[in-house]
Amino acid sequence: MQPSPPTRIVRKTTTELVLDAMRGRILSGEFAPGSALRQELLAEELGVSRIPVREALRLLSAEGLVDTIAHKGAFVSMLSKSEVQEFFDIRKRLEPWIIREAIPNISEADLQRAEQLVREMDSTDPGRWGALNWELHESLYRAAQRPAALGMVRALHEKSERYFRFQVVNVPIRQQAHREHMELIALCRAGQADKAEAMLEQHIGDAAEQILAIVDRLLGGAAAAAD
């Protein structure tokens, strides 16, 4: 029997460490929405050169957490309560219908893939949670064979992804999402379309309330910092 190869220790790069630190401060509200992110000050504070800070800002911009304005610099992205409310209002009307349409055609392979994604979501970082959340929902919705509706829902999830990052740093919220996702999968497996539809509508409504409360708090902190 061959001995198992030694596990390699993978060390994070300076850019990854800076990215983690800055993302954490944005998600916690320490860096308030609309606040300026000065490369030279961040580099000095974090004890690094400006190069990893600049790269981290680029990556945070791709995540929707930072806005870069030509000739002005980088700023923490502003949040919008009305935007969140509209995204989730549409989801509440569209996704329960899709899950009802999907349930008669969902395969066991679809359900097992969904369960695997729930487990991955338990341990992933906030930057990946939203993408995995969409993969989970897509694995259940695809069987509805409604490609136009699925495309609309995908776009809504992509537009909402930056808000999910604020939501999932909260451990109890993650635990609630785990329970609700597993319950939804169980209802799909049992073919209980009425209960799955109602449960999904409640799940989306709860997520909207949680995110709106977080946005309220962060915007309140930004207003206080501006006074």
Short mmCIF file of C-alpha atoms in Angstrom, two decimals:
data_model
loop_
_atom_site.label_atom_id
_atom_site.label_comp_id
_atom_site.label_asym_id
_atom_site.label_seq_id
_atom_site.Cartn_x
_atom_site.Cartn_y
_atom_site.Cartn_z
CA MET A 1 0.00 0.00 0.00
CA GLN A 2 1.45 3.31 -1.10
CA PRO A 3 1.64 6.01 1.59
CA SER A 4 -0.62 9.00 1.03
CA PRO A 5 1.20 11.99 -0.43
CA PRO A 6 1.80 14.76 2.10
CA THR A 7 -0.81 17.51 2.14
CA ARG A 8 0.60 20.70 0.68
CA ILE A 9 0.20 23.89 2.64
CA VAL A 10 -1.13 26.55 0.31
CA ARG A 11 -0.20 30.03 1.46
CA LYS A 12 -2.24 33.01 0.38
CA THR A 13 -0.59 35.68 -1.72
CA THR A 14 -0.26 39.23 -0.46
CA THR A 15 -3.03 40.29 -2.85
CA GLU A 16 -5.36 37.60 -1.47
CA LEU A 17 -4.64 38.67 2.11
CA VAL A 18 -5.30 42.32 1.24
CA LEU A 19 -8.46 41.33 -0.63
CA ASP A 20 -9.76 39.35 2.36
CA ALA A 21 -9.03 42.21 4.76
CA MET A 22 -10.68 44.87 2.61
CA ARG A 23 -13.70 42.73 1.73
CA GLY A 24 -14.24 41.96 5.41
CA ARG A 25 -14.17 45.64 6.35
CA ILE A 26 -16.66 46.52 3.60
CA LEU A 27 -19.04 43.71 4.54
CA SER A 28 -18.88 44.58 8.24
CA GLY A 29 -19.66 48.22 7.51
CA GLU A 30 -16.30 49.47 8.81
CA PHE A 31 -15.81 50.90 5.32
CA ALA A 32 -19.19 52.59 4.86
CA PRO A 33 -21.03 52.80 1.51
CA GLY A 34 -19.72 55.74 -0.51
CA SER A 35 -16.48 56.12 1.45
CA ALA A 36 -13.24 56.72 -0.46
CA LEU A 37 -10.60 53.98 -0.61
CA ARG A 38 -7.18 55.64 -0.93
CA GLN A 39 -4.51 53.26 -2.19
CA GLU A 40 -1.61 54.93 -0.42
CA LEU A 41 -3.38 55.05 2.95
CA LEU A 42 -4.56 51.43 2.67
CA ALA A 43 -1.09 50.27 1.68
CA GLU A 44 0.47 52.05 4.66
CA GLU A 45 -2.17 50.73 7.07
CA LEU A 46 -1.85 47.14 5.84
CA GLY A 47 1.94 47.25 5.62
CA VAL A 48 2.13 46.41 1.91
CA SER A 49 3.00 48.15 -1.34
CA ARG A 50 0.33 49.81 -3.46
CA ILE A 51 0.42 47.00 -6.07
CA PRO A 52 -1.59 44.38 -4.07
CA VAL A 53 -3.98 47.11 -2.91
CA ARG A 54 -4.58 48.18 -6.50
CA GLU A 55 -5.21 44.57 -7.55
CA ALA A 56 -7.54 43.99 -4.58
CA LEU A 57 -9.54 47.07 -5.55
CA ARG A 58 -9.86 45.73 -9.10
CA LEU A 59 -11.17 42.40 -7.80
CA LEU A 60 -13.57 44.09 -5.39
CA SER A 61 -14.86 46.17 -8.28
CA ALA A 62 -15.56 42.94 -10.20
CA GLU A 63 -17.50 41.69 -7.16
CA GLY A 64 -19.65 44.82 -7.14
CA LEU A 65 -18.34 46.03 -3.79
CA VAL A 66 -16.21 48.90 -5.09
CA ASP A 67 -16.86 51.56 -7.73
CA THR A 68 -13.88 53.02 -9.58
CA ILE A 69 -14.44 56.50 -11.02
CA ALA A 70 -11.98 57.89 -13.55
CA HIS A 71 -9.82 60.73 -12.16
CA LYS A 72 -11.48 60.40 -8.74
CA GLY A 73 -10.48 57.00 -7.40
CA ALA A 74 -12.19 54.04 -5.75
CA PHE A 75 -15.22 54.18 -3.47
CA VAL A 76 -17.24 51.60 -1.55
CA SER A 77 -20.30 50.90 -3.69
CA MET A 78 -23.53 52.54 -2.64
CA LEU A 79 -26.46 50.34 -1.65
CA SER A 80 -30.09 50.78 -2.64
CA LYS A 81 -33.06 49.63 -0.58
CA SER A 82 -35.44 50.18 -3.49
CA GLU A 83 -33.23 48.05 -5.74
CA VAL A 84 -33.21 45.18 -3.22
CA GLN A 85 -36.98 45.40 -2.77
CA GLU A 86 -37.64 45.29 -6.52
CA PHE A 87 -35.28 42.37 -7.16
CA PHE A 88 -36.86 40.28 -4.43
CA ASP A 89 -40.45 41.26 -5.29
CA ILE A 90 -39.91 39.89 -8.80
CA ARG A 91 -38.21 36.76 -7.46
CA LYS A 92 -41.13 36.07 -5.11
CA ARG A 93 -43.53 36.06 -8.04
CA LEU A 94 -41.42 34.16 -10.54
CA GLU A 95 -39.46 31.50 -8.68
CA PRO A 96 -42.35 29.78 -6.85
CA TRP A 97 -44.04 29.27 -10.23
CA ILE A 98 -40.84 27.85 -11.72
CA ILE A 99 -40.35 25.37 -8.88
CA ARG A 100 -43.95 24.16 -9.32
CA GLU A 101 -43.29 23.62 -13.02
CA ALA A 102 -39.99 21.85 -12.27
CA ILE A 103 -41.04 19.37 -9.60
CA PRO A 104 -42.69 16.77 -11.88
CA ASN A 105 -39.46 16.58 -13.92
CA ILE A 106 -36.72 16.91 -11.28
CA SER A 107 -34.37 13.92 -11.31
CA GLU A 108 -32.63 12.33 -8.35
CA ALA A 109 -29.34 13.49 -9.88
CA ASP A 110 -30.63 17.09 -9.77
CA LEU A 111 -31.58 16.70 -6.11
CA GLN A 112 -28.26 15.13 -5.15
CA ARG A 113 -26.40 17.93 -6.93
CA ALA A 114 -28.50 20.47 -4.99
CA GLU A 115 -27.62 18.77 -1.68
CA GLN A 116 -23.92 18.84 -2.59
CA LEU A 117 -24.14 22.57 -3.30
CA VAL A 118 -25.80 23.22 0.08
CA ARG A 119 -22.86 21.49 1.77
CA GLU A 120 -20.37 23.57 -0.24
CA MET A 121 -22.20 26.75 0.75
CA ASP A 122 -21.75 25.90 4.43
CA SER A 123 -18.00 26.43 4.28
CA THR A 124 -17.40 28.79 1.36
CA ASP A 125 -16.34 32.41 1.78
CA PRO A 126 -18.81 35.27 1.19
CA GLY A 127 -17.33 35.97 -2.21
CA ARG A 128 -18.44 32.54 -3.50
CA TRP A 129 -21.73 32.07 -1.61
CA GLY A 130 -23.93 33.98 -4.04
CA ALA A 131 -22.64 32.04 -7.07
CA LEU A 132 -23.19 28.71 -5.30
CA ASN A 133 -26.65 29.86 -4.22
CA TRP A 134 -27.56 30.46 -7.86
CA GLU A 135 -26.15 27.06 -8.90
CA LEU A 136 -28.34 25.46 -6.22
CA HIS A 137 -31.51 27.20 -7.37
CA GLU A 138 -30.68 26.58 -11.03
CA SER A 139 -30.21 22.85 -10.36
CA LEU A 140 -33.82 22.75 -9.09
CA TYR A 141 -35.36 25.14 -11.66
CA ARG A 142 -33.78 23.73 -14.82
CA ALA A 143 -36.26 20.84 -14.95
CA ALA A 144 -39.10 23.34 -15.47
CA GLN A 145 -37.88 23.70 -19.07
CA ARG A 146 -38.68 27.40 -19.06
CA PRO A 147 -35.47 28.91 -20.49
CA ALA A 148 -36.76 32.49 -20.81
CA ALA A 149 -37.95 32.56 -17.19
CA LEU A 150 -34.71 30.91 -16.04
CA GLY A 151 -32.71 33.61 -17.81
CA MET A 152 -34.70 36.34 -16.03
CA VAL A 153 -34.14 34.72 -12.65
CA ARG A 154 -30.43 34.24 -13.37
CA ALA A 155 -30.11 37.96 -14.14
CA LEU A 156 -31.86 38.86 -10.87
CA HIS A 157 -29.52 36.59 -8.88
CA GLU A 158 -26.48 38.13 -10.58
CA LYS A 159 -27.70 41.65 -9.82
CA SER A 160 -28.38 40.64 -6.19
CA GLU A 161 -25.08 38.85 -5.63
CA ARG A 162 -23.28 41.74 -3.95
CA TYR A 163 -26.12 41.99 -1.42
CA PHE A 164 -25.77 38.28 -0.59
CA ARG A 165 -22.21 38.98 0.53
CA PHE A 166 -23.50 41.28 3.27
CA GLN A 167 -26.05 38.67 4.31
CA VAL A 168 -23.86 35.56 4.59
CA VAL A 169 -21.18 36.93 6.92
CA ASN A 170 -23.84 36.35 9.60
CA VAL A 171 -23.54 32.74 10.84
CA PRO A 172 -27.17 32.33 12.04
CA ILE A 173 -28.39 33.52 8.63
CA ARG A 174 -26.19 30.92 6.95
CA GLN A 175 -27.61 28.24 9.22
CA GLN A 176 -31.16 29.33 8.42
CA ALA A 177 -30.40 29.25 4.69
CA HIS A 178 -29.01 25.72 5.08
CA ARG A 179 -32.16 24.49 6.81
CA GLU A 180 -34.49 26.13 4.30
CA HIS A 181 -32.56 24.89 1.27
CA MET A 182 -32.57 21.31 2.59
CA GLU A 183 -36.29 21.57 3.35
CA LEU A 184 -36.96 22.79 -0.20
CA ILE A 185 -34.98 19.89 -1.65
CA ALA A 186 -36.93 17.42 0.53
CA LEU A 187 -40.26 18.86 -0.66
CA CYS A 188 -39.13 18.58 -4.28
CA ARG A 189 -38.08 14.96 -3.72
CA ALA A 190 -41.50 14.22 -2.18
CA GLY A 191 -43.28 15.89 -5.10
CA GLN A 192 -45.10 18.31 -2.77
CA ALA A 193 -45.47 21.20 -5.20
CA ASP A 194 -47.90 23.27 -3.10
CA LYS A 195 -45.65 23.19 -0.04
CA ALA A 196 -42.50 23.78 -2.07
CA GLU A 197 -44.06 26.81 -3.75
CA ALA A 198 -45.16 28.32 -0.43
CA MET A 199 -41.88 27.50 1.27
CA LEU A 200 -39.83 29.11 -1.52
CA GLU A 201 -41.90 32.29 -1.42
CA GLN A 202 -41.30 32.51 2.34
CA HIS A 203 -37.58 31.77 1.88
CA ILE A 204 -37.19 34.61 -0.64
CA GLY A 205 -39.22 36.97 1.56
CA ASP A 206 -37.06 36.19 4.60
CA ALA A 207 -33.87 36.81 2.60
CA ALA A 208 -35.24 40.17 1.44
CA GLU A 209 -36.03 41.23 5.03
CA GLN A 210 -32.56 40.23 6.22
CA ILE A 211 -30.76 42.07 3.44
CA LEU A 212 -32.94 45.18 3.77
CA ALA A 213 -32.17 45.30 7.50
CA ILE A 214 -28.44 45.06 6.79
CA VAL A 215 -28.62 47.75 4.08
CA ASP A 216 -30.54 49.98 6.50
CA ARG A 217 -27.83 49.56 9.13
CA LEU A 218 -24.99 50.20 6.68
CA LEU A 219 -26.65 53.27 5.18
CA GLY A 220 -27.35 54.54 8.68
CA GLY A 221 -23.66 54.13 9.50
CA ALA A 222 -22.69 55.96 6.32
CA ALA A 223 -25.00 58.87 7.18
CA ALA A 224 -23.60 59.07 10.70
CA ALA A 225 -20.03 59.12 9.35
CA ALA A 226 -20.94 61.97 7.02
CA ASP A 227 -22.36 64.16 9.82
#
